[in-house]
Coordinates of C-alpha atoms in Angstrom, one line a residue:
L1 CA -23.5 -5.1 -54.9
L2 CA -20.5 -3.5 -56.6
E3 CA -20.0 -6.7 -58.6
R4 CA -23.6 -6.9 -59.7
E5 CA -24.0 -3.2 -60.5
P6 CA -20.5 -1.8 -61.5
N7 CA -22.0 1.1 -63.5
N8 CA -24.5 2.1 -60.7
P9 CA -22.9 1.5 -57.4
P10 CA -25.1 1.8 -54.3
K11 CA -24.7 5.0 -52.3
N12 CA -22.0 4.9 -49.6
A13 CA -20.8 1.5 -50.8
V14 CA -17.1 2.3 -50.6
R15 CA -17.6 3.8 -47.1
V16 CA -19.3 0.6 -45.9
I17 CA -16.5 -1.5 -47.3
R18 CA -13.8 0.7 -45.6
R19 CA -15.6 0.7 -42.2
S20 CA -16.1 -3.1 -42.4
A21 CA -12.4 -3.5 -43.2
E22 CA -11.4 -1.3 -40.3
H23 CA -13.7 -3.3 -38.0
L24 CA -12.2 -6.6 -39.2
S25 CA -8.7 -5.2 -38.8
N26 CA -9.4 -4.0 -35.3
L27 CA -10.9 -7.3 -34.3
V28 CA -7.9 -9.3 -35.6
E29 CA -5.4 -6.9 -33.8
G30 CA -7.4 -7.2 -30.6
L31 CA -7.5 -10.9 -30.7
L32 CA -3.8 -11.0 -31.4
D33 CA -3.2 -8.8 -28.3
I34 CA -5.5 -11.0 -26.2
S35 CA -3.5 -14.0 -27.4
K36 CA -0.2 -12.4 -26.5
I37 CA -1.5 -11.4 -23.1
E38 CA -2.9 -14.9 -22.2
S39 CA 0.3 -16.6 -23.3
G40 CA 2.5 -14.2 -21.5
R41 CA 4.2 -13.0 -24.7
L42 CA 3.3 -9.4 -24.5
R43 CA 6.6 -7.5 -24.1
L44 CA 7.0 -3.8 -23.3
N45 CA 9.5 -1.5 -24.9
R46 CA 11.3 1.5 -23.2
D47 CA 11.0 4.1 -25.9
R48 CA 12.1 7.7 -25.5
V49 CA 9.0 9.7 -26.2
R50 CA 8.7 13.5 -26.8
F51 CA 5.7 13.8 -24.4
G52 CA 4.0 17.0 -25.5
E53 CA 4.1 16.2 -29.2
F54 CA 2.8 12.7 -28.5
L55 CA -0.2 14.0 -26.6
E56 CA -0.9 16.7 -29.2
Q57 CA -1.0 14.1 -32.0
I58 CA -3.7 12.1 -30.2
V59 CA -5.7 15.2 -29.2
D60 CA -5.7 16.4 -32.8
M61 CA -7.1 13.1 -34.0
F62 CA -10.0 13.1 -31.5
R63 CA -10.7 16.8 -31.7
L64 CA -11.6 16.1 -35.4
Q65 CA -13.7 13.0 -34.6
A66 CA -15.6 14.9 -31.9
A67 CA -16.3 17.9 -34.3
A68 CA -17.5 15.5 -37.0
K69 CA -20.0 14.1 -34.5
G70 CA -21.1 17.5 -33.3
I71 CA -19.8 17.3 -29.7
G72 CA -17.2 19.3 -27.9
F73 CA -13.7 18.1 -27.0
H74 CA -11.5 19.6 -24.3
Y75 CA -7.8 19.0 -23.5
H76 CA -6.3 20.0 -20.2
R77 CA -2.6 19.6 -19.2
P78 CA -0.3 21.2 -16.7
A79 CA 1.9 24.1 -17.8
Q80 CA 5.0 22.0 -17.2
L81 CA 5.3 18.5 -18.6
P82 CA 8.5 16.4 -18.9
A83 CA 9.9 17.1 -22.4
W84 CA 10.8 13.4 -22.7
I85 CA 9.5 10.3 -21.0
R86 CA 10.5 6.6 -21.0
T87 CA 7.6 4.3 -21.8
D88 CA 6.2 1.9 -24.4
E89 CA 4.9 4.5 -26.9
K90 CA 2.7 2.0 -28.8
R91 CA 1.0 0.7 -25.7
L92 CA 0.5 4.2 -24.2
R93 CA -1.0 5.3 -27.4
Q94 CA -3.2 2.2 -27.5
I95 CA -4.5 3.0 -24.0
L96 CA -5.4 6.6 -24.8
I97 CA -6.9 5.8 -28.2
N98 CA -9.1 3.0 -26.8
L99 CA -10.5 5.3 -24.0
L100 CA -11.0 8.4 -26.1
S101 CA -12.6 6.5 -29.0
N102 CA -15.1 5.0 -26.5
A103 CA -15.8 8.4 -25.0
I104 CA -16.7 9.9 -28.4
K105 CA -18.5 6.7 -29.6
F106 CA -20.9 6.6 -26.6
T107 CA -21.5 10.3 -26.5
D108 CA -24.3 11.7 -28.7
R109 CA -24.4 15.2 -27.1
G110 CA -22.2 17.2 -24.8
E111 CA -18.5 16.7 -24.7
A112 CA -15.5 14.4 -24.2
S113 CA -12.2 15.4 -22.6
L114 CA -8.7 14.4 -21.9
T115 CA -7.0 15.7 -18.7
V116 CA -3.3 15.0 -18.0
R117 CA -1.9 15.5 -14.5
Y118 CA 1.4 14.8 -12.7
A119 CA 0.7 13.8 -9.1
S120 CA 4.4 13.7 -8.5
S121 CA 7.6 13.9 -10.6
Q122 CA 7.0 10.3 -11.6
L123 CA 3.2 9.5 -11.4
A124 CA 1.1 10.6 -14.4
E125 CA -2.6 10.6 -14.4
F126 CA -4.7 10.5 -17.6
E127 CA -8.4 11.2 -17.1
V128 CA -10.8 10.6 -20.0
A129 CA -14.4 11.8 -19.3
D130 CA -17.6 12.1 -21.4
T131 CA -21.2 13.1 -21.0
G132 CA -22.5 10.0 -22.8
M133 CA -24.9 7.3 -22.0
G134 CA -22.9 6.1 -19.0
I135 CA -22.6 2.6 -17.5
R136 CA -24.8 0.9 -15.0
E137 CA -23.2 0.1 -11.6
E138 CA -23.7 -3.7 -12.1
D139 CA -21.8 -3.4 -15.4
L140 CA -18.7 -1.5 -14.1
E141 CA -16.6 -4.7 -13.9
D142 CA -18.2 -6.5 -16.8
V143 CA -17.2 -3.8 -19.4
F144 CA -13.5 -4.8 -18.8
K145 CA -14.3 -8.3 -20.0
P146 CA -13.8 -9.3 -23.7
F147 CA -16.8 -8.7 -26.0
E148 CA -18.9 -7.1 -23.1
R149 CA -20.7 -3.8 -23.7
G150 CA -22.8 -3.4 -20.6
G151 CA -26.6 -3.2 -20.4
M152 CA -27.4 0.4 -21.3
P153 CA -29.9 0.8 -24.1
G154 CA -28.0 1.3 -27.4
A155 CA -24.6 0.2 -26.1
K156 CA -24.6 -3.1 -28.1
M157 CA -25.5 -1.2 -31.2
Q158 CA -22.3 0.8 -31.3
P159 CA -19.6 -0.4 -33.7
G160 CA -16.4 -2.0 -32.4
S161 CA -15.0 -5.4 -31.4
G162 CA -15.7 -5.1 -27.6
L163 CA -12.1 -5.8 -26.8
G164 CA -10.8 -2.3 -26.2
L165 CA -11.4 -2.0 -22.5
A166 CA -10.3 -5.6 -21.8
I167 CA -7.0 -5.0 -23.5
T168 CA -6.6 -1.5 -22.0
R169 CA -6.9 -2.7 -18.4
V170 CA -4.4 -5.6 -18.9
I171 CA -1.9 -3.3 -20.6
V172 CA -2.2 -0.8 -17.8
Q173 CA -1.6 -3.5 -15.3
I174 CA 1.4 -4.9 -17.2
M175 CA 2.8 -1.3 -17.2
G176 CA 2.6 -1.3 -13.5
G177 CA -0.4 1.1 -13.3
E178 CA -4.0 1.1 -12.4
I179 CA -7.3 2.1 -14.1
V180 CA -10.4 3.4 -12.2
L181 CA -13.9 3.8 -13.7
R182 CA -16.7 5.9 -12.3
S183 CA -19.9 6.3 -14.2
T184 CA -23.5 7.5 -13.8
P185 CA -26.1 6.2 -16.3
G186 CA -27.4 9.0 -18.5
Q187 CA -24.7 11.4 -17.3
G188 CA -21.4 10.0 -18.6
S189 CA -18.3 8.1 -17.6
R190 CA -14.8 8.9 -16.2
F191 CA -11.8 6.7 -16.6
V192 CA -8.6 7.5 -14.7
V193 CA -5.3 5.8 -15.6
K194 CA -2.3 6.1 -13.3
L195 CA 1.1 5.2 -14.7
M196 CA 4.7 5.8 -13.6
L197 CA 6.2 7.9 -16.4
G198 CA 9.4 9.4 -15.2
A199 CA 11.2 12.1 -17.2
A200 CA 13.9 10.9 -19.5
Q201 CA 17.3 12.6 -19.7
D202 CA 17.6 15.5 -22.1
D203 CA 21.1 14.7 -23.2
H204 CA 19.9 13.7 -26.7
D205 CA 17.9 16.9 -27.3
A206 CA 20.6 18.7 -29.3
A207 CA 21.3 15.7 -31.5
E208 CA 17.6 15.2 -32.0
A209 CA 17.1 18.8 -33.0
R210 CA 19.9 18.5 -35.6
R211 CA 18.3 15.4 -37.1
R212 CA 14.9 17.0 -37.3
I213 CA 13.6 17.5 -40.9
R214 CA 13.2 21.2 -41.5
G215 CA 12.6 21.4 -45.3
Y216 CA 13.4 20.1 -48.7
R217 CA 16.6 20.0 -50.6
G218 CA 17.1 19.1 -54.3

């Protein structure tokens, strides 16, 4: 359409192009992850992650998305969290983004939430809940299969590649954790991910603080 009518572009044409490109990119990345998993080539890193800031970055992203959709977003965390943890930062981010994006995507009214708990000094729990359309009991296992969306009305109409939950469960398992899903059709869903995320040593905190960018010079 832009080629045929360069002087009178259709409304929202650029937005459609961007969303289509994002969908294609997500699909390609998802297929690459599935390929790595099936071939046993998915490797985990042991990154040193500043835990509180890591969570805040993700929460800020989805708080904006929820506000744009007109639903609430809540974040709950214990008063004390490890300052640093050892984990694969990319994969932990991927797990939380997949779950939170689904929570907002499938919720038209109400709210979505992220709750972080530490059941012990090592075991972290991430609970992602929503008040969306929910998932039928017979679909609770199927939604973890590639390209499956479940049988709730409107589920298949939502954008996305249908690979997020399949990839999420396998990554959680590779990281030595577990993911549990509970859902009631018409009332919402609740995903709980449990991972061993022990605190990292703080011996690099001073050096990290010295390296932190505080302003401009020159």
